[in-house]
PDB file of C-alpha atoms and ligand atoms in Angstrom:
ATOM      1  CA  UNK P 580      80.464  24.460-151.499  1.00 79.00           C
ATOM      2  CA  UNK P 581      83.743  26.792-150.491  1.00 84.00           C
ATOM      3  CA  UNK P 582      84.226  27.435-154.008  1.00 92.00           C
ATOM      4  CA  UNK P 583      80.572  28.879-154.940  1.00 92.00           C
ATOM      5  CA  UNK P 584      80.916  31.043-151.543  1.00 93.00           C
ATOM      6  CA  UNK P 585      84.214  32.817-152.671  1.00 95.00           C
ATOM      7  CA  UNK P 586      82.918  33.434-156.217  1.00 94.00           C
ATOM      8  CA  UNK P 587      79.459  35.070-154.278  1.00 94.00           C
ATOM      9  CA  UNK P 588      82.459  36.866-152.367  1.00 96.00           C
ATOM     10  CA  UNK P 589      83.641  38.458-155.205  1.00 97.00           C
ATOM     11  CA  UNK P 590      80.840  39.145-156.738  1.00 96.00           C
ATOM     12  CA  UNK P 591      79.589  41.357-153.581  1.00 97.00           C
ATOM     13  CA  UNK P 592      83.093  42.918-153.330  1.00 98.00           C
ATOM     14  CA  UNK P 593      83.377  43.891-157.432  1.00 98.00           C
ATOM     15  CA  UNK P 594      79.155  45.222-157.321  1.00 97.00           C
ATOM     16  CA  UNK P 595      80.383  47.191-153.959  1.00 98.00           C
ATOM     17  CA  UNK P 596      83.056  48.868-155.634  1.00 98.00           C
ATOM     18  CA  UNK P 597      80.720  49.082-158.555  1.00 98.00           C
ATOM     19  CA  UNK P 598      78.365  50.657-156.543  1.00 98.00           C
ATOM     20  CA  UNK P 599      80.628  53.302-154.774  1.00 98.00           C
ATOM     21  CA  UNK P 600      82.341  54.101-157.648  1.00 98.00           C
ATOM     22  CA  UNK P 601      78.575  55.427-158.982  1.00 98.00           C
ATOM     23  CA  UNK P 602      78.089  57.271-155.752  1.00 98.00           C
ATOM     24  CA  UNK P 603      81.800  58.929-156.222  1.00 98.00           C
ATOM     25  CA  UNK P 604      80.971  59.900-159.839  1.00 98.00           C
ATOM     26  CA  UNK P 605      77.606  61.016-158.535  1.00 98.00           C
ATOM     27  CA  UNK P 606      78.731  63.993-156.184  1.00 98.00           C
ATOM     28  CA  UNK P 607      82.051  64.659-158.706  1.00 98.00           C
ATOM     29  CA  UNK P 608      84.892  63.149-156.673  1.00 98.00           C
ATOM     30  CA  UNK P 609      86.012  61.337-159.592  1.00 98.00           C
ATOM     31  CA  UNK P 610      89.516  60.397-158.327  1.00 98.00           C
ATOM     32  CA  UNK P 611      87.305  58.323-155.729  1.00 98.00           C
ATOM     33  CA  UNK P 612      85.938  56.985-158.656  1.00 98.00           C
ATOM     34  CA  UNK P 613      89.054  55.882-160.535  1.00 98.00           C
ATOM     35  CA  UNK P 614      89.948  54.038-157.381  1.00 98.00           C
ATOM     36  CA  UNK P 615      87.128  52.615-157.078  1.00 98.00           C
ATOM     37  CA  UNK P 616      86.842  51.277-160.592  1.00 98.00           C
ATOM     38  CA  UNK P 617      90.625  50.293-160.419  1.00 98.00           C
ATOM     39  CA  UNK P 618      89.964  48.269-157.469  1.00 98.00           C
ATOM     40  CA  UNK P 619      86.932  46.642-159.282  1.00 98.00           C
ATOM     41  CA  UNK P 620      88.710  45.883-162.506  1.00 98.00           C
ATOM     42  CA  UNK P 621      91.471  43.968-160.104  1.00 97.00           C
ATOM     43  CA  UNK P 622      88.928  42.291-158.473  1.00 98.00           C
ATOM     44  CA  UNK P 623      87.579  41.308-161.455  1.00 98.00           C
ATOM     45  CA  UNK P 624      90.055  40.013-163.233  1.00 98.00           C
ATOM     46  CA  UNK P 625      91.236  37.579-161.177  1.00 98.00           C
ATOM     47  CA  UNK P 626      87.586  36.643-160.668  1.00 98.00           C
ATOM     48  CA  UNK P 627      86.522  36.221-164.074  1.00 98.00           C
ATOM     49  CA  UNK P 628      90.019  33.564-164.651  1.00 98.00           C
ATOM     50  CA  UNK P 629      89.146  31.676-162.149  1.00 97.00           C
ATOM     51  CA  UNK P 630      85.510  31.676-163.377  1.00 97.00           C
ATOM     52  CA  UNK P 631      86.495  31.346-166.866  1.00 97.00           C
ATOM     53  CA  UNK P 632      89.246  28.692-167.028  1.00 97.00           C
ATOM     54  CA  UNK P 633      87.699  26.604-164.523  1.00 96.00           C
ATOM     55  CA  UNK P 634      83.888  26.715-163.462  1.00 95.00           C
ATOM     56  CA  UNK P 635      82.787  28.147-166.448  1.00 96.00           C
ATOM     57  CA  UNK P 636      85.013  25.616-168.591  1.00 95.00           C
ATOM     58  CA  UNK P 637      84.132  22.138-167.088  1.00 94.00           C
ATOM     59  CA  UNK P 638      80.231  23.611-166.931  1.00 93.00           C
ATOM     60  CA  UNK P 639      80.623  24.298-170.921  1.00 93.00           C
ATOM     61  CA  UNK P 640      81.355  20.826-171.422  1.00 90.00           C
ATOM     62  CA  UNK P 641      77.711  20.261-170.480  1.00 87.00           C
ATOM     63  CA  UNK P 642      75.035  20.844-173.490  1.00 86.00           C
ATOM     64  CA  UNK P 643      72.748  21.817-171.088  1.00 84.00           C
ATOM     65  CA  UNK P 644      74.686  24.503-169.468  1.00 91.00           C
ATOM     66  CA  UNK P 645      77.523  25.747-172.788  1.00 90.00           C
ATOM     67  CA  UNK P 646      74.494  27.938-174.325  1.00 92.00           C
ATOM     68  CA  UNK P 647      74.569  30.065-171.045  1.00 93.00           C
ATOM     69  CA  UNK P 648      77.872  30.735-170.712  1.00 95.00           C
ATOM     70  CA  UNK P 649      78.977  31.766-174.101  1.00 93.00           C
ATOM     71  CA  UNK P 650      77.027  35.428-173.232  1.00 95.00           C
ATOM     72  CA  UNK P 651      78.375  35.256-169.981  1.00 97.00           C
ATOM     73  CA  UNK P 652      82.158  35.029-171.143  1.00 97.00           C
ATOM     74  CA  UNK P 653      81.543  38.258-173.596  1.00 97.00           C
ATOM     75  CA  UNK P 654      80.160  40.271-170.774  1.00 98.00           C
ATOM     76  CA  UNK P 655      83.148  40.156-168.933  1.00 98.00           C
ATOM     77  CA  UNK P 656      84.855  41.084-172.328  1.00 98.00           C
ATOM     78  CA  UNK P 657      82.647  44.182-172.999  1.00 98.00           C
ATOM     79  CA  UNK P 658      83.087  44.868-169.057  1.00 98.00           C
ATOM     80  CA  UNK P 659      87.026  44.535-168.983  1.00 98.00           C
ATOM     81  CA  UNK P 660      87.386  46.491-172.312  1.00 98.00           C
ATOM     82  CA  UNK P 661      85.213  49.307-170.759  1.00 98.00           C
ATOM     83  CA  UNK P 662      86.860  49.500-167.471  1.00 98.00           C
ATOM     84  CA  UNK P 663      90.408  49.378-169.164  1.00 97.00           C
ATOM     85  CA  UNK P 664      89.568  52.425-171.724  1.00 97.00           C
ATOM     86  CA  UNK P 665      86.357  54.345-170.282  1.00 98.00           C
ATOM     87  CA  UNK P 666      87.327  57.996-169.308  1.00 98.00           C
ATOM     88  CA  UNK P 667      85.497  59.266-167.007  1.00 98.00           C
ATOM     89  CA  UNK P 668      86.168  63.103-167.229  1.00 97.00           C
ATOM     90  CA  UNK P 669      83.367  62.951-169.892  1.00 97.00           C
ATOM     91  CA  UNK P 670      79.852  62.751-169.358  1.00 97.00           C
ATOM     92  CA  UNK P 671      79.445  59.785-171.593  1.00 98.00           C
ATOM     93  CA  UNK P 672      82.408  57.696-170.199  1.00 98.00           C
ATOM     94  CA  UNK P 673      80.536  58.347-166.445  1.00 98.00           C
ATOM     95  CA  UNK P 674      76.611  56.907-168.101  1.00 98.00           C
ATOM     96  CA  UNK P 675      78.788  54.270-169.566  1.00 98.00           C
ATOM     97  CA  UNK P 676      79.909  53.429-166.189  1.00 98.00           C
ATOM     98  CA  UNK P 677      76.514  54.125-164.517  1.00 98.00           C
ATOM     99  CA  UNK P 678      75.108  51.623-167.287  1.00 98.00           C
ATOM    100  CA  UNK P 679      77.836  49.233-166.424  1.00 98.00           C
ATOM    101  CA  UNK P 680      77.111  48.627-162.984  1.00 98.00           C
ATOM    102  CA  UNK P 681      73.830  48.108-163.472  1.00 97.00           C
ATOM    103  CA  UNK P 682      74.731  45.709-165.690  1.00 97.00           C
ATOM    104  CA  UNK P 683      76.338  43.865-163.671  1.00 97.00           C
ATOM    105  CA  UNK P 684      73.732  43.453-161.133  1.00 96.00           C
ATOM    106  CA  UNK P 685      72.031  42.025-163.922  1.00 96.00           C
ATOM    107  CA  UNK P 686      75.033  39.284-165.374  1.00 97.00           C
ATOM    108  CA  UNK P 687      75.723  38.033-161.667  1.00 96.00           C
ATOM    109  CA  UNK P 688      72.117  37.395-160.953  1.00 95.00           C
ATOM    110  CA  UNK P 689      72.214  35.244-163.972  1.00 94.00           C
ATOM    111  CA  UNK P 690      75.353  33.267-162.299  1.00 94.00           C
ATOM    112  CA  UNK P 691      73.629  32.911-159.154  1.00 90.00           C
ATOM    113  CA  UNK P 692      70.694  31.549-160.487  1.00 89.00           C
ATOM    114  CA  UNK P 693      73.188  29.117-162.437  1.00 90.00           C
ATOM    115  CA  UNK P 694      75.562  28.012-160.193  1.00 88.00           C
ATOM    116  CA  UNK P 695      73.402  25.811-157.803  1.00 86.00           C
ATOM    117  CA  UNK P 696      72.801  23.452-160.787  1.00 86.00           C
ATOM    118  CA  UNK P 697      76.405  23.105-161.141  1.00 87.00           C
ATOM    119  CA  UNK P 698      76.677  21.517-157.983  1.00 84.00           C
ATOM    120  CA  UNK P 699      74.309  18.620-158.923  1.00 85.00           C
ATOM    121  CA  UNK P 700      75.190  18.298-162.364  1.00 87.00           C
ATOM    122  CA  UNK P 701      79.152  17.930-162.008  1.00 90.00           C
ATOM    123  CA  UNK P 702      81.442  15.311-160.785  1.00 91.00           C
ATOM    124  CA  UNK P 703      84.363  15.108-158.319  1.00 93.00           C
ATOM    125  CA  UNK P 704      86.853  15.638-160.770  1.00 94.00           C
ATOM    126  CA  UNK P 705      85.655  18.422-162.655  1.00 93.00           C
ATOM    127  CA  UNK P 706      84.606  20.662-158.845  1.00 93.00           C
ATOM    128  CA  UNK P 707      88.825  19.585-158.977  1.00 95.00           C
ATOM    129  CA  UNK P 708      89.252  21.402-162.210  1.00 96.00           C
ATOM    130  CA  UNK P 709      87.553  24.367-161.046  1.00 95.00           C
ATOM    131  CA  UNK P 710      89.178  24.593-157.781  1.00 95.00           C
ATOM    132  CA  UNK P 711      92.234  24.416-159.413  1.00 96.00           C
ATOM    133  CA  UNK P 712      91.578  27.369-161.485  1.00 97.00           C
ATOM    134  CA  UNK P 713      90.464  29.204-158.611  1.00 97.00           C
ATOM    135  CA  UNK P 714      93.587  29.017-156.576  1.00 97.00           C
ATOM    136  CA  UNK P 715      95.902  29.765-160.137  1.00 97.00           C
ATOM    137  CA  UNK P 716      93.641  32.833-160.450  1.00 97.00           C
ATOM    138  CA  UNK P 717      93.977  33.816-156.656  1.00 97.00           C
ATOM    139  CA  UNK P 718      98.237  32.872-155.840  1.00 95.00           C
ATOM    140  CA  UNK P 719      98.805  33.239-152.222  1.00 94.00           C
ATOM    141  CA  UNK P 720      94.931  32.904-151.580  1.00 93.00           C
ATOM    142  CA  UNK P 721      92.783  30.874-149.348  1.00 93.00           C
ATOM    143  CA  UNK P 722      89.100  29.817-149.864  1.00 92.00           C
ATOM    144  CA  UNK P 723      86.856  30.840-147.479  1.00 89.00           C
ATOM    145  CA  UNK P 724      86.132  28.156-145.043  1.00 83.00           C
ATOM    146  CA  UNK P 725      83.952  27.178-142.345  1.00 66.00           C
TER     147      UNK P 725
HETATM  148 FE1  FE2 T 898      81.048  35.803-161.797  1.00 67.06          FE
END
């Protein structure tokens, strides 16, 4: 499913510059850092609309699935509010981030291990929905293919 591969995309690519961004904090180069971090909160944001207005929406509508996404959708919050205001000039701003990534690891692993029942459990119409949303979230963007 092209649209579950370009979400696992983006995860890689945000925990990547998650990930360096740590490393850069690590051994002090923290204008590394903010790069990195900017460069995840872009990647992020774009990722978590298309996630949020379309996947995540039209999975909601299932009872099954709506209690798992609720906490899903406020850890992007609590991530996008710390990325936008975290400095990282002070020790506590750089655990926050440290704590953040790790985080993360933790919030996409509980995607992964929902998205594969979204594949049986939707219909034609609502994968439509959510494909929309990916390419309004992503202008100019193609899904991966092949
Ligand atoms: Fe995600």
């Amino acid at each position: 499913m092209p649209l579950l591969r370009d979400y696992i995309a983006e995860h890689e690519r945000a925990t990547n510059f998650g990930g360096e961004a740590v490393r850069a904090i690590d051994r002090g180069d923290l204008d590394r850092a903010r790069h990195l971090l900017g460069e995840m909160a872009t990647e992020l944001a774009s990722h978590w609309q298309g996630e949020e207005t379309g996947l995540f929406r039209v999975m909601a509508g299932e009872e099954m699935f709506a209690q798992h996404i609720a906490p899903l959708v406020r850890e992007h919050r609590e991530l996008g509010e710390l990325l936008a205001t975290v400095d990282i000039l002070e020790p506590e701003g750089q655990q926050a981030i440290r704590d953040a990534v790790f985080d993360l690891y933790e919030h996409i692993s509980k995607e992964d291990g929902l998205f594969p029942a979204s594949l049986t459990a939707l219909g034609g119409d609502e994968w439509d929905a959510a494909m929309d949303a990916w390419h309004e979230a992503h202008p100019g963007r193609r899904m991966i293919q092949g």
